Amino acid sequence: MAGPEEYDADRSPVQGSQLGSASVADSGGAAALSSSMATPEATAALTDLHTRRLRLRRPESGDEPVCLALHTDPALYRHAPYARPTRDEARAGFETQLSAWGSDGFDYWIVSDRATGARIGVAGVRPDGPGRLNLYYRLATAAHGKGLAIEAARAAVVAATEWLPGRIEALVKDSNIASIRTAERAGLDAIGADSRPDDPLGSGASTRYAAPTVARVDRLDDSAREQVLGLWCRVTEAGGSVGFVPGAPRSRVAASLADHEAQMASGRAFGVGLRTAAGDLVGWAWWAQVANPLLAHGRWLYRLMVDPAHQGRNFGALLMAGAHRAAPADGAELLQLGYRSGSGLGDFYARFGYAEVGRIPGAIRVAAGDDRDDVTMARRAEGAPLRGDGRH
């Protein structure tokens, strides 16, 4: 069986191959999909990414031998031998990769091992038709079996969600169980049978996958209100740090939800919802603005929550990324959040550029004898480092 790093490819890397694509909607909706070009801020953020074990960076001309070796290796095309390019086609694909970074401001990254610096593959996203992004990855055989493709795919989908407009989808051969697992771990769900126009007759069935959508919500109708309330209660019962402890009456959670809705109605807050391709609400958060006009450029993130039934699917990271996309569109420049110590959330938020800026020891009393610190973290909306003005 092929490892998770192998998947069904298109005929040529000039076009790219599909593992997956994720769909992101911000407050601009479909209008935001009118161009495949990244903003200068997005290009700067996407040029060099780091995960726990990997570095994903913009390619350079000296990376050509690595890319040619990857794209012409028969062992990496066992599920689609007809798709393996010639050496000339692979070289043309690499030139397309380089030029796309110059014209569109993004494309596939070179993937390297952070521990050794070795270049082990290619991964990234590329436009694949109007309003759609194609997730591609290919890692050398020596890198298989370590979960590195999953790590790269998750990072690529999250980065695209925050910085790029487009719907991320995937077309995966039904026989490629490892690639299906990778797509699911990156956050994608099956949405139906499909095929590519150039698939040879008898090449096997394929299924299209799509990542959740992240959208701004300015008001809740009765159905959405019940969905948010149900999600909030499930997260609370699972021990999530969302304002209550397990066993809290549903009525108390509903009262807190009503307070947030009042803020939404006043224009000082909006929700961010994460929905699967089937429309199920699996994640939620609020951005809120304080009334003080001196602080109007800041937003506070409240009640970030993901359905416990969907843990391990990359949904928390996708919700954060979508929230970060929505906040600047609302005029936010400084993003802030708080959490209770002992929840393990500090490391999660740090992955998204947040730095601890304050801590009040024992400010949160979870139960008798169990006082927790109230921790505040912040980041710039565009991702730049926080810098104090040095004044006292």
GROMACS .gro file of C-alpha atoms in nm:
model
  392
    1MET     CA    1   0.000   0.000   0.000
    2ALA     CA    2   0.120   0.347  -0.080
    3GLY     CA    3   0.214   0.571   0.210
    4PRO     CA    4   0.020   0.889   0.285
    5GLU     CA    5   0.269   1.085   0.076
    6GLU     CA    6   0.145   0.923  -0.246
    7TYR     CA    7  -0.177   1.025  -0.417
    8ASP     CA    8  -0.337   1.048  -0.758
    9ALA     CA    9  -0.168   1.307  -0.976
   10ASP     CA   10  -0.259   1.487  -1.293
   11ARG     CA   11  -0.078   1.404  -1.611
   12SER     CA   12   0.168   1.690  -1.565
   13PRO     CA   13   0.302   1.885  -1.270
   14VAL     CA   14   0.258   2.190  -1.489
   15GLN     CA   15  -0.112   2.163  -1.403
   16GLY     CA   16  -0.058   2.023  -1.057
   17SER     CA   17  -0.221   1.731  -0.890
   18GLN     CA   18  -0.496   1.714  -0.637
   19LEU     CA   19  -0.493   1.590  -0.286
   20GLY     CA   20  -0.735   1.843  -0.150
   21SER     CA   21  -0.875   2.186  -0.139
   22ALA     CA   22  -1.038   2.386   0.136
   23SER     CA   23  -1.310   2.637   0.114
   24VAL     CA   24  -1.297   2.966   0.293
   25ALA     CA   25  -1.556   3.238   0.296
   26ASP     CA   26  -1.495   3.570   0.466
   27SER     CA   27  -1.731   3.866   0.497
   28GLY     CA   28  -1.666   3.947   0.131
   29GLY     CA   29  -1.813   3.614   0.017
   30ALA     CA   30  -1.785   3.521  -0.348
   31ALA     CA   31  -1.661   3.865  -0.441
   32ALA     CA   32  -1.336   3.781  -0.266
   33LEU     CA   33  -1.276   3.504  -0.519
   34SER     CA   34  -1.245   3.731  -0.821
   35SER     CA   35  -0.866   3.709  -0.832
   36SER     CA   36  -0.618   3.429  -0.776
   37MET     CA   37  -0.342   3.671  -0.686
   38ALA     CA   38  -0.226   3.699  -0.327
   39THR     CA   39  -0.197   4.037  -0.157
   40PRO     CA   40   0.158   4.156  -0.076
   41GLU     CA   41   0.085   4.083   0.291
   42ALA     CA   42  -0.025   3.729   0.206
   43THR     CA   43   0.284   3.663  -0.006
   44ALA     CA   44   0.507   3.784   0.277
   45ALA     CA   45   0.329   3.554   0.523
   46LEU     CA   46   0.337   3.254   0.288
   47THR     CA   47   0.700   3.278   0.175
   48ASP     CA   48   0.840   3.077   0.466
   49LEU     CA   49   0.631   2.857   0.699
   50HIS     CA   50   0.736   2.631   0.984
   51THR     CA   51   0.564   2.336   1.148
   52ARG     CA   52   0.698   2.123   1.432
   53ARG     CA   53   0.919   1.918   1.197
   54LEU     CA   54   0.902   2.089   0.859
   55ARG     CA   55   0.990   2.407   0.679
   56LEU     CA   56   0.781   2.508   0.375
   57ARG     CA   57   0.950   2.785   0.176
   58ARG     CA   58   0.931   2.959  -0.159
   59PRO     CA   59   1.131   2.768  -0.423
   60GLU     CA   60   1.458   2.888  -0.574
   61SER     CA   61   1.626   2.798  -0.902
   62GLY     CA   62   1.867   2.567  -0.720
   63ASP     CA   63   1.575   2.344  -0.616
   64GLU     CA   64   1.520   2.217  -0.972
   65PRO     CA   65   1.713   1.886  -0.932
   66VAL     CA   66   1.506   1.796  -0.625
   67CYS     CA   67   1.180   1.864  -0.806
   68LEU     CA   68   1.283   1.671  -1.116
   69ALA     CA   69   1.377   1.369  -0.906
   70LEU     CA   70   1.043   1.377  -0.723
   71HIS     CA   71   0.824   1.416  -1.027
   72THR     CA   72   0.993   1.148  -1.235
   73ASP     CA   73   1.025   0.877  -0.968
   74PRO     CA   74   0.807   0.578  -1.070
   75ALA     CA   75   0.773   0.471  -0.706
   76LEU     CA   76   0.574   0.789  -0.635
   77TYR     CA   77   0.317   0.718  -0.908
   78ARG     CA   78   0.198   0.370  -0.818
   79HIS     CA   79  -0.166   0.482  -0.796
   80ALA     CA   80  -0.148   0.676  -1.123
   81PRO     CA   81   0.145   0.555  -1.339
   82TYR     CA   82  -0.012   0.722  -1.644
   83ALA     CA   83   0.033   1.061  -1.476
   84ARG     CA   84   0.410   1.048  -1.432
   85PRO     CA   85   0.562   1.331  -1.643
   86THR     CA   86   0.864   1.311  -1.865
   87ARG     CA   87   1.177   1.490  -1.749
   88ASP     CA   88   1.103   1.780  -1.985
   89GLU     CA   89   0.746   1.806  -1.852
   90ALA     CA   90   0.876   1.800  -1.496
   91ARG     CA   91   1.123   2.078  -1.578
   92ALA     CA   92   0.841   2.283  -1.730
   93GLY     CA   93   0.639   2.220  -1.414
   94PHE     CA   94   0.919   2.356  -1.199
   95GLU     CA   95   0.942   2.669  -1.416
   96THR     CA   96   0.567   2.715  -1.370
   97GLN     CA   97   0.617   2.684  -0.995
   98LEU     CA   98   0.883   2.957  -0.995
   99SER     CA   99   0.692   3.194  -1.222
  100ALA     CA  100   0.365   3.155  -1.030
  101TRP     CA  101   0.531   3.289  -0.716
  102GLY     CA  102   0.622   3.599  -0.915
  103SER     CA  103   0.284   3.647  -1.085
  104ASP     CA  104   0.033   3.519  -0.829
  105GLY     CA  105   0.235   3.563  -0.510
  106PHE     CA  106   0.202   3.199  -0.405
  107ASP     CA  107   0.234   2.843  -0.532
  108TYR     CA  108   0.394   2.519  -0.415
  109TRP     CA  109   0.661   2.525  -0.146
  110ILE     CA  110   0.981   2.330  -0.112
  111VAL     CA  111   0.946   2.107   0.194
  112SER     CA  112   1.253   2.043   0.405
  113ASP     CA  113   1.328   1.862   0.729
  114ARG     CA  114   1.391   2.124   0.998
  115ALA     CA  115   1.625   1.895   1.190
  116THR     CA  116   1.858   1.815   0.899
  117GLY     CA  117   1.782   2.083   0.639
  118ALA     CA  118   1.731   1.811   0.376
  119ARG     CA  119   1.484   1.894   0.100
  120ILE     CA  120   1.230   1.611   0.108
  121GLY     CA  121   0.942   1.720  -0.112
  122VAL     CA  122   0.701   1.972  -0.256
  123ALA     CA  123   0.366   2.087  -0.117
  124GLY     CA  124   0.130   2.380  -0.151
  125VAL     CA  125  -0.175   2.524  -0.320
  126ARG     CA  126  -0.238   2.654  -0.671
  127PRO     CA  127  -0.549   2.794  -0.846
  128ASP     CA  128  -0.749   2.515  -1.011
  129GLY     CA  129  -1.032   2.688  -1.189
  130PRO     CA  130  -1.239   2.991  -1.083
  131GLY     CA  131  -1.263   3.028  -0.708
  132ARG     CA  132  -1.084   2.702  -0.634
  133LEU     CA  133  -0.745   2.610  -0.488
  134ASN     CA  134  -0.572   2.279  -0.541
  135LEU     CA  135  -0.365   2.126  -0.262
  136TYR     CA  136  -0.062   1.934  -0.389
  137TYR     CA  137   0.213   1.743  -0.214
  138ARG     CA  138   0.477   1.492  -0.304
  139LEU     CA  139   0.745   1.369  -0.066
  140ALA     CA  140   1.047   1.152  -0.137
  141THR     CA  141   1.015   0.782  -0.055
  142ALA     CA  142   1.261   0.813   0.234
  143ALA     CA  143   1.020   1.056   0.404
  144HIS     CA  144   0.721   0.822   0.389
  145GLY     CA  145   0.562   0.657   0.690
  146LYS     CA  146   0.638   0.938   0.937
  147GLY     CA  147   0.325   1.149   0.908
  148LEU     CA  148   0.517   1.427   0.733
  149ALA     CA  149   0.274   1.454   0.443
  150ILE     CA  150  -0.013   1.497   0.686
  151GLU     CA  151   0.184   1.767   0.867
  152ALA     CA  152   0.256   1.948   0.539
  153ALA     CA  153  -0.101   1.914   0.413
  154ARG     CA  154  -0.250   2.048   0.736
  155ALA     CA  155  -0.016   2.347   0.733
  156ALA     CA  156  -0.091   2.423   0.368
  157VAL     CA  157  -0.469   2.416   0.417
  158VAL     CA  158  -0.447   2.637   0.727
  159ALA     CA  159  -0.219   2.890   0.555
  160ALA     CA  160  -0.446   2.904   0.250
  161THR     CA  161  -0.750   2.951   0.473
  162GLU     CA  162  -0.599   3.256   0.640
  163TRP     CA  163  -0.433   3.424   0.346
  164LEU     CA  164  -0.589   3.316   0.016
  165PRO     CA  165  -0.939   3.335  -0.133
  166GLY     CA  166  -1.067   3.012  -0.283
  167ARG     CA  167  -1.231   2.678  -0.224
  168ILE     CA  168  -0.990   2.395  -0.146
  169GLU     CA  169  -1.100   2.059  -0.279
  170ALA     CA  170  -0.955   1.717  -0.346
  171LEU     CA  171  -0.998   1.444  -0.600
  172VAL     CA  172  -0.861   1.119  -0.456
  173LYS     CA  173  -0.865   0.767  -0.597
  174ASP     CA  174  -1.090   0.544  -0.389
  175SER     CA  175  -0.814   0.282  -0.384
  176ASN     CA  176  -0.566   0.522  -0.225
  177ILE     CA  177  -0.662   0.472   0.139
  178ALA     CA  178  -0.355   0.652   0.271
  179SER     CA  179  -0.433   0.967   0.073
  180ILE     CA  180  -0.795   0.957   0.186
  181ARG     CA  181  -0.673   0.944   0.544
  182THR     CA  182  -0.439   1.237   0.482
  183ALA     CA  183  -0.718   1.444   0.328
  184GLU     CA  184  -0.943   1.374   0.624
  185ARG     CA  185  -0.672   1.458   0.877
  186ALA     CA  186  -0.617   1.789   0.696
  187GLY     CA  187  -0.987   1.866   0.748
  188LEU     CA  188  -1.146   1.756   0.421
  189ASP     CA  189  -1.468   1.553   0.384
  190ALA     CA  190  -1.602   1.352   0.091
  191ILE     CA  191  -1.863   1.539  -0.113
  192GLY     CA  192  -1.927   1.296  -0.400
  193ALA     CA  193  -1.791   1.084  -0.682
  194ASP     CA  194  -1.598   1.266  -0.955
  195SER     CA  195  -1.319   1.222  -1.209
  196ARG     CA  196  -1.067   1.421  -1.408
  197PRO     CA  197  -1.115   1.464  -1.783
  198ASP     CA  198  -0.775   1.308  -1.861
  199ASP     CA  199  -0.819   0.995  -1.645
  200PRO     CA  200  -0.774   0.691  -1.869
  201LEU     CA  201  -1.060   0.445  -1.905
  202GLY     CA  202  -1.041   0.186  -1.629
  203SER     CA  203  -0.813   0.396  -1.404
  204GLY     CA  204  -1.047   0.354  -1.106
  205ALA     CA  205  -1.312   0.557  -0.928
  206SER     CA  206  -1.235   0.882  -0.748
  207THR     CA  207  -1.409   1.091  -0.482
  208ARG     CA  208  -1.398   1.466  -0.440
  209TYR     CA  209  -1.324   1.608  -0.095
  210ALA     CA  210  -1.368   1.959   0.043
  211ALA     CA  211  -1.257   2.137   0.358
  212PRO     CA  212  -1.495   2.328   0.586
  213THR     CA  213  -1.605   2.681   0.511
  214VAL     CA  214  -1.531   2.962   0.754
  215ALA     CA  215  -1.774   3.254   0.740
  216ARG     CA  216  -1.855   3.571   0.929
  217VAL     CA  217  -2.198   3.570   1.099
  218ASP     CA  218  -2.365   3.897   1.203
  219ARG     CA  219  -2.692   3.755   1.338
  220LEU     CA  220  -2.828   3.417   1.443
  221ASP     CA  221  -3.163   3.285   1.327
  222ASP     CA  222  -3.345   3.029   1.541
  223SER     CA  223  -3.176   2.733   1.377
  224ALA     CA  224  -2.825   2.877   1.398
  225ARG     CA  225  -2.883   2.984   1.760
  226GLU     CA  226  -2.976   2.630   1.858
  227GLN     CA  227  -2.671   2.493   1.675
  228VAL     CA  228  -2.433   2.733   1.852
  229LEU     CA  229  -2.593   2.661   2.189
  230GLY     CA  230  -2.568   2.286   2.135
  231LEU     CA  231  -2.205   2.315   2.030
  232TRP     CA  232  -2.122   2.532   2.332
  233CYS     CA  233  -2.282   2.283   2.571
  234ARG     CA  234  -2.100   1.986   2.416
  235VAL     CA  235  -1.766   2.163   2.439
  236THR     CA  236  -1.837   2.258   2.800
  237GLU     CA  237  -1.923   1.899   2.897
  238ALA     CA  238  -1.599   1.783   2.731
  239GLY     CA  239  -1.401   2.015   2.961
  240GLY     CA  240  -1.335   2.291   2.708
  241SER     CA  241  -1.225   2.631   2.838
  242VAL     CA  242  -1.524   2.827   2.708
  243GLY     CA  243  -1.655   3.007   3.016
  244PHE     CA  244  -1.817   2.722   3.208
  245VAL     CA  245  -1.728   2.394   3.377
  246PRO     CA  246  -1.890   2.056   3.305
  247GLY     CA  247  -2.236   2.031   3.452
  248ALA     CA  248  -2.329   2.394   3.385
  249PRO     CA  249  -2.706   2.426   3.322
  250ARG     CA  250  -2.801   2.476   2.960
  251SER     CA  251  -2.998   2.784   3.068
  252ARG     CA  252  -2.679   2.954   3.194
  253VAL     CA  253  -2.503   2.889   2.864
  254ALA     CA  254  -2.810   3.021   2.679
  255ALA     CA  255  -2.801   3.340   2.887
  256SER     CA  256  -2.436   3.395   2.797
  257LEU     CA  257  -2.519   3.333   2.432
  258ALA     CA  258  -2.790   3.600   2.455
  259ASP     CA  259  -2.530   3.846   2.586
  260HIS     CA  260  -2.307   3.776   2.286
  261GLU     CA  261  -2.604   3.820   2.053
  262ALA     CA  262  -2.674   4.159   2.211
  263GLN     CA  263  -2.316   4.260   2.129
  264MET     CA  264  -2.368   4.138   1.772
  265ALA     CA  265  -2.687   4.344   1.742
  266SER     CA  266  -2.502   4.655   1.863
  267GLY     CA  267  -2.236   4.610   1.595
  268ARG     CA  268  -1.959   4.553   1.851
  269ALA     CA  269  -1.917   4.180   1.781
  270PHE     CA  270  -1.959   3.920   1.511
  271GLY     CA  271  -1.939   3.543   1.502
  272VAL     CA  272  -1.716   3.318   1.295
  273GLY     CA  273  -1.864   2.980   1.208
  274LEU     CA  274  -1.691   2.670   1.077
  275ARG     CA  275  -1.917   2.437   0.876
  276THR     CA  276  -1.842   2.110   0.702
  277ALA     CA  277  -1.922   2.066   0.335
  278ALA     CA  278  -2.248   1.903   0.451
  279GLY     CA  279  -2.339   2.221   0.640
  280ASP     CA  280  -2.284   2.096   0.997
  281LEU     CA  281  -2.163   2.357   1.244
  282VAL     CA  282  -1.841   2.217   1.397
  283GLY     CA  283  -1.667   2.532   1.520
  284TRP     CA  284  -1.748   2.879   1.649
  285ALA     CA  285  -1.588   3.193   1.794
  286TRP     CA  286  -1.664   3.562   1.844
  287TRP     CA  287  -1.463   3.875   1.771
  288ALA     CA  288  -1.563   4.162   2.000
  289GLN     CA  289  -1.470   4.530   2.008
  290VAL     CA  290  -1.463   4.725   2.335
  291ALA     CA  291  -1.658   5.051   2.357
  292ASN     CA  292  -1.355   5.268   2.434
  293PRO     CA  293  -1.271   5.458   2.110
  294LEU     CA  294  -0.901   5.455   2.202
  295LEU     CA  295  -0.910   5.076   2.164
  296ALA     CA  296  -1.125   5.064   1.850
  297HIS     CA  297  -0.845   4.915   1.639
  298GLY     CA  298  -0.836   4.602   1.857
  299ARG     CA  299  -1.056   4.291   1.871
  300TRP     CA  300  -1.090   4.027   2.142
  301LEU     CA  301  -1.142   3.662   2.051
  302TYR     CA  302  -1.400   3.486   2.269
  303ARG     CA  303  -1.528   3.129   2.310
  304LEU     CA  304  -1.321   2.955   2.044
  305MET     CA  305  -1.473   2.607   2.032
  306VAL     CA  306  -1.466   2.297   1.813
  307ASP     CA  307  -1.707   2.005   1.839
  308PRO     CA  308  -1.542   1.732   2.052
  309ALA     CA  309  -1.658   1.472   1.800
  310HIS     CA  310  -1.428   1.628   1.541
  311GLN     CA  311  -1.108   1.665   1.739
  312GLY     CA  312  -0.792   1.573   1.547
  313ARG     CA  313  -0.932   1.691   1.212
  314ASN     CA  314  -0.742   2.023   1.193
  315PHE     CA  315  -1.069   2.209   1.257
  316GLY     CA  316  -0.938   2.420   1.546
  317ALA     CA  317  -0.652   2.549   1.332
  318LEU     CA  318  -0.887   2.612   1.037
  319LEU     CA  319  -1.125   2.806   1.262
  320MET     CA  320  -0.838   3.020   1.391
  321ALA     CA  321  -0.716   3.082   1.037
  322GLY     CA  322  -1.063   3.182   0.919
  323ALA     CA  323  -1.108   3.409   1.218
  324HIS     CA  324  -0.778   3.578   1.137
  325ARG     CA  325  -0.897   3.633   0.782
  326ALA     CA  326  -1.222   3.792   0.898
  327ALA     CA  327  -1.081   4.027   1.164
  328PRO     CA  328  -0.876   4.263   0.942
  329ALA     CA  329  -1.173   4.294   0.707
  330ASP     CA  330  -1.358   4.439   1.007
  331GLY     CA  331  -1.084   4.697   1.068
  332ALA     CA  332  -0.891   4.504   1.333
  333GLU     CA  333  -0.520   4.574   1.368
  334LEU     CA  334  -0.448   4.419   1.708
  335LEU     CA  335  -0.589   4.078   1.809
  336GLN     CA  336  -0.620   3.972   2.173
  337LEU     CA  337  -0.750   3.671   2.362
  338GLY     CA  338  -0.753   3.522   2.709
  339TYR     CA  339  -0.750   3.171   2.848
  340ARG     CA  340  -0.726   2.991   3.180
  341SER     CA  341  -0.396   2.828   3.272
  342GLY     CA  342  -0.384   2.450   3.276
  343SER     CA  343  -0.591   2.420   2.957
  344GLY     CA  344  -0.290   2.372   2.729
  345LEU     CA  345  -0.413   2.647   2.498
  346GLY     CA  346  -0.105   2.868   2.523
  347ASP     CA  347   0.102   2.649   2.292
  348PHE     CA  348  -0.186   2.625   2.043
  349TYR     CA  349  -0.227   3.003   2.024
  350ALA     CA  350   0.150   3.055   2.002
  351ARG     CA  351   0.146   2.855   1.677
  352PHE     CA  352  -0.058   3.139   1.529
  353GLY     CA  353   0.181   3.412   1.633
  354TYR     CA  354   0.028   3.506   1.968
  355ALA     CA  355   0.259   3.611   2.251
  356GLU     CA  356   0.177   3.621   2.619
  357VAL     CA  357   0.140   3.984   2.729
  358GLY     CA  358  -0.012   3.945   3.075
  359ARG     CA  359  -0.099   3.696   3.348
  360ILE     CA  360  -0.300   3.741   3.668
  361PRO     CA  361  -0.220   3.455   3.908
  362GLY     CA  362  -0.523   3.279   4.054
  363ALA     CA  363  -0.779   3.509   3.892
  364ILE     CA  364  -1.005   3.224   3.771
  365ARG     CA  365  -1.163   2.999   4.035
  366VAL     CA  366  -1.268   2.680   3.860
  367ALA     CA  367  -1.358   2.510   4.188
  368ALA     CA  368  -1.273   2.529   4.557
  369GLY     CA  369  -0.897   2.492   4.582
  370ASP     CA  370  -0.852   2.513   4.205
  371ASP     CA  371  -0.753   2.869   4.112
  372ARG     CA  372  -0.609   2.927   3.764
  373ASP     CA  373  -0.417   3.214   3.609
  374ASP     CA  374  -0.597   3.447   3.370
  375VAL     CA  375  -0.357   3.465   3.074
  376THR     CA  376  -0.373   3.730   2.800
  377MET     CA  377  -0.209   3.687   2.459
  378ALA     CA  378  -0.192   3.918   2.155
  379ARG     CA  379  -0.066   3.944   1.797
  380ARG     CA  380  -0.078   4.194   1.513
  381ALA     CA  381  -0.354   4.121   1.262
  382GLU     CA  382  -0.109   4.116   0.971
  383GLY     CA  383   0.123   3.882   1.162
  384ALA     CA  384   0.406   4.131   1.231
  385PRO     CA  385   0.587   4.100   1.567
  386LEU     CA  386   0.451   4.292   1.865
  387ARG     CA  387   0.674   4.587   1.954
  388GLY     CA  388   0.631   4.810   2.259
  389ASP     CA  389   0.691   5.185   2.232
  390GLY     CA  390   0.931   5.179   2.530
  391ARG     CA  391   0.756   5.457   2.719
  392HIS     CA  392   0.671   5.451   3.091
   0.00000   0.00000   0.00000
